[in-house]
XYZ file of C-alpha atoms in Angstrom:
571
model
C 103.242 132.721 85.628
C 101.080 136.183 86.020
C 102.759 139.004 87.644
C 104.666 138.210 91.120
C 103.105 134.903 91.376
C 106.418 133.513 90.826
C 107.714 135.359 93.839
C 104.495 134.578 95.728
C 105.026 130.662 95.338
C 108.692 130.948 95.588
C 108.704 129.745 99.345
C 106.062 127.329 99.185
C 106.831 123.790 99.409
C 105.220 120.330 99.353
C 105.188 119.650 103.273
C 101.733 120.937 104.158
C 100.571 118.028 101.451
C 102.099 115.438 104.025
C 101.171 117.090 107.399
C 99.070 115.008 109.924
C 97.302 118.233 110.908
C 95.854 119.116 107.822
C 94.637 115.385 107.169
C 92.957 115.271 110.598
C 91.391 118.489 110.305
C 90.133 118.448 106.360
C 89.697 114.604 105.896
C 88.706 113.172 109.640
C 86.944 116.679 110.454
C 88.741 116.675 113.801
C 88.898 119.931 115.921
C 92.561 121.602 116.287
C 92.802 120.368 119.600
C 92.511 116.844 118.843
C 94.323 114.448 116.668
C 94.070 110.793 115.799
C 96.091 109.197 119.153
C 93.717 111.181 121.048
C 90.656 109.850 118.874
C 91.977 106.198 119.659
C 92.064 106.812 122.965
C 88.187 107.904 123.532
C 87.659 105.131 121.178
C 89.422 102.622 123.547
C 88.051 104.037 126.639
C 84.243 103.609 125.206
C 85.297 100.199 123.703
C 86.224 98.818 127.283
C 82.767 100.413 128.625
C 81.211 98.280 126.063
C 82.874 94.964 127.210
C 86.114 94.709 124.839
C 89.047 93.973 127.268
C 91.859 94.727 125.107
C 90.597 97.371 122.595
C 94.553 98.582 121.746
C 94.866 95.022 120.075
C 92.828 96.754 117.177
C 95.113 99.688 116.789
C 98.547 97.645 117.198
C 100.817 97.097 114.247
C 100.085 93.186 114.051
C 96.574 93.757 113.310
C 96.586 96.475 110.491
C 96.637 94.175 107.778
C 93.189 93.442 108.991
C 91.306 95.825 106.658
C 93.477 94.465 103.681
C 92.557 90.754 104.508
C 89.171 91.493 104.993
C 88.125 93.830 102.525
C 88.238 91.117 99.802
C 85.571 88.861 101.776
C 81.994 88.853 101.204
C 79.066 88.454 103.974
C 78.100 85.301 102.595
C 81.515 83.904 101.969
C 82.291 80.465 103.767
C 85.810 79.184 104.634
C 85.667 75.708 103.143
C 87.731 72.765 104.255
C 89.108 70.155 101.775
C 91.419 68.425 103.879
C 91.207 64.545 104.705
C 92.172 63.009 107.795
C 95.760 62.290 106.958
C 96.408 65.925 105.648
C 94.986 67.028 108.995
C 97.398 64.596 110.686
C 100.485 65.980 108.656
C 99.696 69.397 109.445
C 98.874 68.731 113.149
C 101.222 71.074 114.344
C 100.846 74.018 112.266
C 97.045 74.631 113.000
C 96.669 78.553 112.462
C 92.926 78.648 113.744
C 91.387 82.288 114.075
C 90.969 83.405 117.668
C 87.792 84.971 118.916
C 87.075 88.579 118.399
C 87.996 89.501 121.715
C 91.583 87.711 121.739
C 94.284 89.886 122.923
C 96.810 88.484 120.477
C 95.253 88.774 117.096
C 92.484 90.687 115.483
C 88.967 89.299 115.148
C 87.918 87.193 112.402
C 84.671 85.696 112.112
C 84.240 82.215 112.503
C 81.960 80.696 109.996
C 80.902 77.248 109.911
C 82.503 75.149 107.162
C 80.676 72.479 105.579
C 81.250 70.310 102.507
C 77.922 69.315 101.119
C 79.729 67.642 98.397
C 83.284 66.491 98.795
C 85.588 67.316 96.184
C 87.595 63.948 95.968
C 85.702 60.932 96.293
C 86.944 58.527 99.022
C 86.501 54.832 99.108
C 85.314 54.902 102.688
C 82.199 57.083 103.589
C 83.047 57.093 107.454
C 86.302 59.274 106.337
C 84.102 61.595 104.808
C 81.777 61.865 107.482
C 84.618 62.121 110.162
C 86.324 65.024 108.033
C 82.877 66.540 108.162
C 82.471 66.651 111.843
C 85.973 67.898 112.300
C 85.932 70.931 109.572
C 82.638 71.825 111.208
C 84.600 72.610 114.490
C 87.904 74.048 112.541
C 86.400 76.974 110.354
C 89.483 78.794 110.293
C 92.334 76.287 109.751
C 94.415 76.947 106.771
C 95.953 73.628 105.381
C 97.219 72.283 102.362
C 96.237 69.426 100.478
C 98.430 66.501 100.997
C 99.339 64.098 98.118
C 97.832 61.177 99.342
C 94.172 62.764 99.573
C 94.602 64.526 96.332
C 95.249 60.837 94.874
C 93.151 58.848 96.896
C 90.079 58.940 94.394
C 91.709 56.919 91.458
C 94.441 55.069 92.723
C 95.760 52.614 95.424
C 98.968 52.850 96.981
C 101.146 49.609 96.509
C 102.289 47.993 99.526
C 105.958 48.058 98.039
C 105.587 52.330 98.131
C 104.695 51.715 101.699
C 107.290 49.547 102.438
C 110.145 51.543 100.669
C 110.271 54.166 103.413
C 113.043 53.930 105.816
C 112.259 51.564 108.831
C 113.923 54.097 111.228
C 111.208 56.978 110.347
C 109.891 59.047 113.117
C 106.904 57.779 114.920
C 103.935 59.633 113.119
C 102.125 61.910 115.289
C 98.516 60.540 116.584
C 95.280 61.266 114.594
C 93.836 64.236 115.040
C 90.759 62.761 116.061
C 92.514 61.848 119.400
C 93.528 65.472 120.015
C 90.427 66.227 121.245
C 90.708 63.995 124.448
C 93.533 66.142 126.504
C 92.679 69.093 128.267
C 93.507 70.541 131.558
C 90.460 70.527 133.973
C 91.865 72.962 136.363
C 89.770 75.653 134.849
C 87.406 76.405 132.180
C 89.039 78.928 129.890
C 87.235 78.737 126.639
C 86.683 81.695 124.479
C 82.744 81.088 124.776
C 82.928 82.881 127.855
C 84.890 85.552 126.921
C 83.397 86.858 123.737
C 79.880 85.531 123.421
C 76.467 85.936 125.266
C 74.347 83.375 125.476
C 70.542 83.267 125.093
C 68.126 83.119 127.920
C 66.862 79.614 127.321
C 70.311 77.953 126.856
C 71.106 74.663 128.788
C 72.545 75.315 132.284
C 75.397 72.976 133.327
C 76.169 71.672 136.637
C 79.115 74.304 137.023
C 76.470 77.242 136.779
C 77.389 78.351 132.976
C 74.650 78.191 130.562
C 76.236 77.716 127.028
C 74.567 78.893 123.738
C 74.908 76.996 120.500
C 77.663 78.952 119.599
C 79.227 78.597 122.889
C 79.097 74.805 122.491
C 80.603 74.567 119.181
C 83.526 76.696 120.818
C 83.906 74.112 123.492
C 83.801 71.418 120.784
C 86.553 73.438 118.636
C 88.824 73.754 121.960
C 88.604 70.019 122.840
C 89.557 69.359 119.083
C 92.356 71.780 119.019
C 93.758 71.104 122.326
C 95.546 67.961 121.343
C 94.429 66.343 124.810
C 92.525 63.107 125.150
C 89.546 64.781 126.913
C 85.829 65.156 125.566
C 84.464 68.699 125.651
C 83.829 70.013 129.127
C 83.183 73.345 130.915
C 85.189 74.190 133.933
C 86.570 70.582 133.938
C 83.633 68.806 133.722
C 82.539 66.856 130.279
C 79.795 68.376 128.590
C 76.454 66.129 129.019
C 75.313 63.953 125.673
C 72.038 65.923 125.672
C 73.867 69.417 125.623
C 76.284 68.073 122.521
C 73.314 66.931 120.689
C 71.765 70.212 120.533
C 74.283 70.898 117.755
C 75.232 67.626 116.641
C 73.802 64.331 115.392
C 73.846 61.047 117.247
C 76.474 59.866 115.252
C 78.899 63.196 115.310
C 78.208 62.962 119.329
C 79.486 59.306 119.691
C 82.724 60.359 117.812
C 83.450 63.369 120.038
C 82.475 61.253 123.062
C 85.319 58.849 122.483
C 83.120 55.810 121.260
C 85.222 52.986 121.735
C 84.245 51.212 118.646
C 85.315 54.659 116.608
C 88.473 54.790 118.512
C 89.155 51.320 117.258
C 88.417 52.196 113.941
C 90.132 55.506 113.485
C 93.362 54.539 115.620
C 95.504 52.939 112.843
C 94.839 55.954 110.523
C 98.343 58.218 109.993
C 98.728 61.300 108.377
C 100.301 60.340 105.468
C 97.673 58.049 104.163
C 99.712 54.883 105.054
C 99.562 52.857 107.964
C 102.616 51.517 109.880
C 102.359 47.854 108.488
C 102.019 49.175 105.042
C 98.257 49.109 104.685
C 96.609 52.222 102.728
C 93.639 54.122 103.753
C 91.690 51.966 101.263
C 92.354 48.738 103.221
C 90.988 50.243 106.161
C 87.523 50.893 104.700
C 86.176 47.516 105.690
C 86.803 48.077 109.423
C 85.406 51.666 109.195
C 82.320 50.650 107.981
C 79.991 49.763 111.060
C 76.306 48.848 111.154
C 75.749 51.602 113.551
C 76.624 54.277 110.893
C 74.557 53.905 107.805
C 75.615 55.370 104.257
C 72.754 57.556 104.084
C 72.866 59.112 107.986
C 77.111 59.776 107.327
C 76.638 61.998 104.470
C 73.171 63.400 104.999
C 73.791 64.829 108.596
C 76.648 67.327 107.970
C 74.694 68.954 104.801
C 71.378 69.213 107.296
C 73.389 71.049 110.281
C 75.077 73.157 107.804
C 72.024 74.324 106.141
C 70.235 75.059 109.366
C 73.271 77.140 110.964
C 73.685 79.011 107.599
C 70.267 80.171 107.558
C 70.248 81.130 111.100
C 73.359 82.872 110.706
C 71.761 84.446 107.149
C 68.621 85.444 109.320
C 70.581 87.022 111.754
C 72.556 89.147 109.260
C 69.680 90.310 107.764
C 68.334 91.418 111.000
C 71.413 93.473 111.478
C 71.438 95.047 107.798
C 67.692 95.964 108.204
C 68.584 97.923 111.781
C 68.467 101.580 111.094
C 71.110 102.266 113.748
C 73.281 99.787 111.833
C 72.374 101.771 108.642
C 73.299 105.086 110.070
C 76.536 103.522 111.401
C 77.359 102.426 107.662
C 76.142 105.868 106.352
C 78.648 107.516 108.752
C 81.415 105.414 107.439
C 80.488 105.955 103.673
C 80.782 109.954 104.327
C 83.925 109.590 106.179
C 85.598 107.540 103.346
C 84.303 109.782 100.661
C 85.702 112.715 102.443
C 89.079 110.787 103.078
C 89.154 109.598 99.417
C 88.318 113.356 98.242
C 91.273 114.470 100.507
C 93.504 111.836 99.032
C 92.626 112.960 95.314
C 93.363 116.552 96.514
C 96.643 115.390 97.836
C 97.695 113.828 94.546
C 96.539 116.583 92.412
C 98.313 119.279 94.578
C 101.439 117.207 94.578
C 101.267 116.862 90.606
C 100.261 120.882 90.324
C 103.508 121.416 92.396
C 105.735 119.356 90.108
C 104.065 121.189 86.989
C 104.598 124.596 88.823
C 108.445 123.626 89.466
C 109.111 122.523 85.513
C 107.141 126.027 84.500
C 109.639 127.808 87.050
C 112.524 125.755 85.819
C 111.596 126.098 81.919
C 111.081 130.156 82.901
C 114.345 130.585 84.568
C 116.035 128.579 81.618
C 114.333 130.830 79.026
C 115.397 134.112 81.151
C 119.058 132.675 81.239
C 119.322 132.149 77.706
C 117.956 135.650 76.871
C 120.357 136.820 79.057
C 123.014 135.148 77.533
C 122.070 136.138 74.257
C 122.189 139.818 75.014
C 125.467 139.385 76.403
C 126.581 137.670 73.393
C 125.342 140.591 71.090
C 127.227 143.186 72.990
C 130.467 140.873 73.160
C 129.936 140.684 69.321
C 129.457 144.534 68.760
C 132.768 145.056 71.313
C 134.686 142.659 69.009
C 133.472 144.287 65.868
C 134.546 147.760 67.267
C 137.777 146.439 68.209
C 138.400 144.888 64.577
C 137.503 148.281 63.101
C 139.900 150.210 65.379
C 142.759 147.692 64.473
C 141.758 147.966 60.652
C 141.672 151.821 61.222
C 145.350 151.953 62.848
C 146.757 149.452 60.680
C 145.713 151.620 57.614
C 146.829 154.911 59.274
C 150.326 153.173 59.724
C 150.214 152.026 56.231
C 149.509 155.493 54.763
C 152.198 157.121 56.746
C 154.697 154.354 55.423
C 153.458 154.834 52.005
C 154.194 158.864 52.176
C 157.728 158.182 54.118
C 158.560 155.559 51.092
C 157.686 158.339 48.463
C 159.420 160.911 50.169
C 162.533 158.645 50.260
C 162.486 157.879 46.626
C 162.053 161.518 45.837
C 165.227 162.565 47.444
C 167.335 159.728 46.408
C 166.213 160.394 42.467
C 167.264 163.681 42.968
C 170.675 163.042 44.508
C 171.038 160.223 41.773
C 170.543 163.002 39.190
C 173.320 165.241 40.026
C 171.241 167.548 42.336
C 171.214 167.886 45.966
C 167.843 169.039 47.344
C 169.436 169.928 50.620
C 172.788 171.852 49.392
C 172.785 172.736 46.252
C 176.410 174.478 46.217
C 177.669 171.140 47.148
C 178.926 168.808 44.387
C 178.943 165.156 45.216
C 179.783 162.030 43.134
C 177.074 159.224 42.434
C 178.248 156.192 43.011
C 177.356 152.845 41.665
C 175.815 151.672 45.484
C 173.824 155.050 45.157
C 171.972 153.711 42.115
C 171.318 150.464 43.423
C 169.790 151.923 46.696
C 167.518 154.241 44.096
C 166.414 150.812 42.346
C 165.568 149.113 45.538
C 163.767 152.201 46.743
C 161.619 151.926 43.506
C 160.954 148.213 44.125
C 159.982 148.895 47.428
C 157.907 151.637 46.000
C 156.050 149.337 43.521
C 155.331 146.150 46.464
C 154.176 148.727 49.252
C 150.478 148.341 48.102
C 150.519 144.850 47.924
C 152.352 144.448 51.374
C 149.742 146.643 52.820
C 146.837 144.777 51.404
C 148.319 141.374 52.891
C 148.617 142.967 56.381
C 144.856 144.175 56.064
C 143.985 140.510 54.941
C 145.913 139.047 57.738
C 144.223 141.424 60.344
C 140.538 140.490 58.792
C 141.520 136.736 59.109
C 142.142 137.127 62.502
C 139.380 139.177 63.398
C 137.094 136.535 61.599
C 138.785 133.771 63.396
C 137.908 135.564 66.704
C 134.558 136.090 65.846
C 134.148 132.428 65.071
C 135.611 131.265 68.359
C 133.205 133.770 70.151
C 129.981 132.511 68.551
C 131.121 128.950 69.230
C 131.522 129.980 72.770
C 128.326 131.699 72.998
C 126.462 128.706 71.422
C 128.326 126.335 74.127
C 126.977 128.497 76.758
C 123.263 128.030 75.551
C 123.852 124.327 75.311
C 125.098 124.507 78.677
C 122.243 126.133 79.888
C 119.683 123.523 77.996
C 121.763 120.560 79.656
C 121.515 122.024 83.174
C 117.634 122.439 82.500
C 117.421 118.982 81.537
C 119.309 117.790 84.503
C 117.231 119.865 86.998
C 113.998 118.568 85.311
C 115.045 114.954 85.652
C 116.141 115.522 89.234
C 112.569 117.290 89.418
C 111.022 114.020 87.914
C 112.733 111.899 90.371
C 111.671 113.907 93.512
C 108.151 113.536 92.085
C 108.453 109.943 91.921
C 109.886 109.931 95.565
C 107.110 111.965 96.515
C 104.221 110.082 95.209
C 105.526 106.800 96.383
C 105.521 108.325 99.954
C 102.058 109.724 99.504
C 100.713 106.493 98.583
C 102.667 104.497 101.608
C 101.121 107.666 103.863
C 97.768 107.345 102.767
C 97.657 103.264 102.822
C 98.960 103.525 106.573
C 95.957 106.028 107.289
C 93.527 103.709 105.363
C 94.610 100.834 107.614
C 94.476 103.220 110.949
C 91.042 104.216 109.920
C 89.780 100.802 109.191
C 90.947 99.518 112.613
C 89.239 102.193 114.269
C 85.863 101.244 112.399
C 86.376 97.702 113.356
C 86.297 98.412 116.612
C 83.550 100.320 116.606
C 81.329 97.847 114.238
C 82.496 95.245 117.065
C 81.098 97.710 119.707
C 77.768 97.946 118.183
C 77.821 94.123 117.551
C 77.850 93.517 121.568
C 75.354 96.025 121.846
C 73.074 94.230 119.543
C 73.637 91.077 120.884
C 73.270 92.156 124.257
C 69.821 93.440 123.159
C 68.554 90.357 121.215
C 70.026 87.701 123.246
C 71.998 85.987 120.449
C 75.291 85.730 118.664
C 75.868 86.986 115.197
C 78.724 84.561 113.386
C 79.025 86.581 110.533
C 81.091 89.580 110.018
C 79.453 92.963 109.565
C 79.701 94.395 106.042
C 81.731 97.517 105.857
C 81.416 100.075 103.051
C 83.528 100.313 100.165
C 86.280 102.841 99.312
C 85.043 105.389 96.536
C 86.813 105.448 93.219
C 89.107 108.068 92.632
C 86.836 109.235 89.823
C 83.981 109.336 92.335
C 85.834 111.207 94.308
C 86.098 114.239 91.766
C 84.872 117.526 93.629
C 86.124 121.342 93.560
C 88.515 121.918 96.224
C 87.449 124.012 99.142
C 89.089 127.538 99.161
C 89.581 127.414 102.596
C 91.810 124.290 102.416
C 95.564 124.273 102.983
C 95.746 122.622 99.657
C 93.756 125.177 97.613
C 97.127 127.186 97.170
C 98.433 124.452 95.058
C 95.727 124.672 92.884
C 96.540 128.400 91.758
C 99.558 127.091 90.499
C 98.068 125.613 87.549
């Protein structure tokens, strides 16, 4: 860290990295007086003006998974159904078909027509294939599971005993999915076709006054199939004429939808598990399903021809949209915004990592500073200890010298006394006793042992001083190790903090991307409506969005005026 940069960055935190104001200003390019909520309010007003009844459905929490779900879909992808009549009956109460794109409950999903040119499983009756194809055409968004009977019907015949092994008290099976199209409330026409799509000028006009496009007719048929009522497709309570149905259906398909009595008798025994109530399998019914009015060739070829025609029509509409200059400009705006947002996200990650690296460097520098200070203190303590020890030894030697001098003086006087002379009072006559001689001998021994005694005292003092020094060095080493341990603990805490902040950042990025994709989805639908109004047609494909740029593609030098630029100066 150069100069006073440590003090300059000391008060800096990671809060600006997560602030919405910085994101709205630098990534979205919004002015200071506007935020995302206000932007969505303005977009909702424009959407209502374009005819979208509930634009806030695009912004709600339930629709935020839309971008994730549709990001993996391609423009040419189709929802294909492999569900048999039996499996459809089993799942009759579990349909999750996609609503129109103006639905107030769920986000819009494009409803692509689904056909099966080659059924994945061979069935013994072509009539079943044909009926499946008819129903699948008008259930493009239905999700279903393969029943065990449909998966094994190509290669095995169910035995009568397996059918009879079921309890006699089993619940009555729900009616065939084919019959669910004949019940409908005729009091009003609430079809989605009148709510979300426009008609061509030459579309057939009904007695009720409505003009239905081909797509609207298909929606009416789908509504009748999914209603669970025994009523044919109708508009405003009046059944659609055969001539209208035959604009999107073949003659054979129209017979099925218009409740042909022969076909009702043929399909009524079918059960959702593949067994009939009397134990006859679907293969046993193949003879009764074969009818002269349904030749094998027409049963197989009709759905394929209609599928190709509708797919070709949708493909032409989509190509026309992709070639539109206004739409190209809209996608260019989306691409540029995605680039700015991805660049901002990349800078956020870099800023967070730079702050983390700076924090680690600051901790390491603080550790080194503390260790240097401790080492200096330790040196002073050792120096003071040495001085104390030297003074102690000096005092000891001084006292020992005094003791040696005193012992020598005492020995001198005792020897003179025992020799008969009295140095203190020579005139005084005294008698030397045996006790005096013993004292003199002891004094001689003390005089001889005194140097060894002094040397031993010096050694004891030095041993004590050495022990004190060793303990001091050990304590100093422990202090340095404690500094390293505290540094590792703080470093671990910093790593955990980085992990939590990175997780928080990724969560924030994901939430912001979903919100951004929801706004673009609404803008694309607004443009779609305008284009459909201009061309008098309906686009049944989802408009393709731009892809998010990869991280390496978002590498650019950070703008010095950015709120995140300060973090890059830490490196």
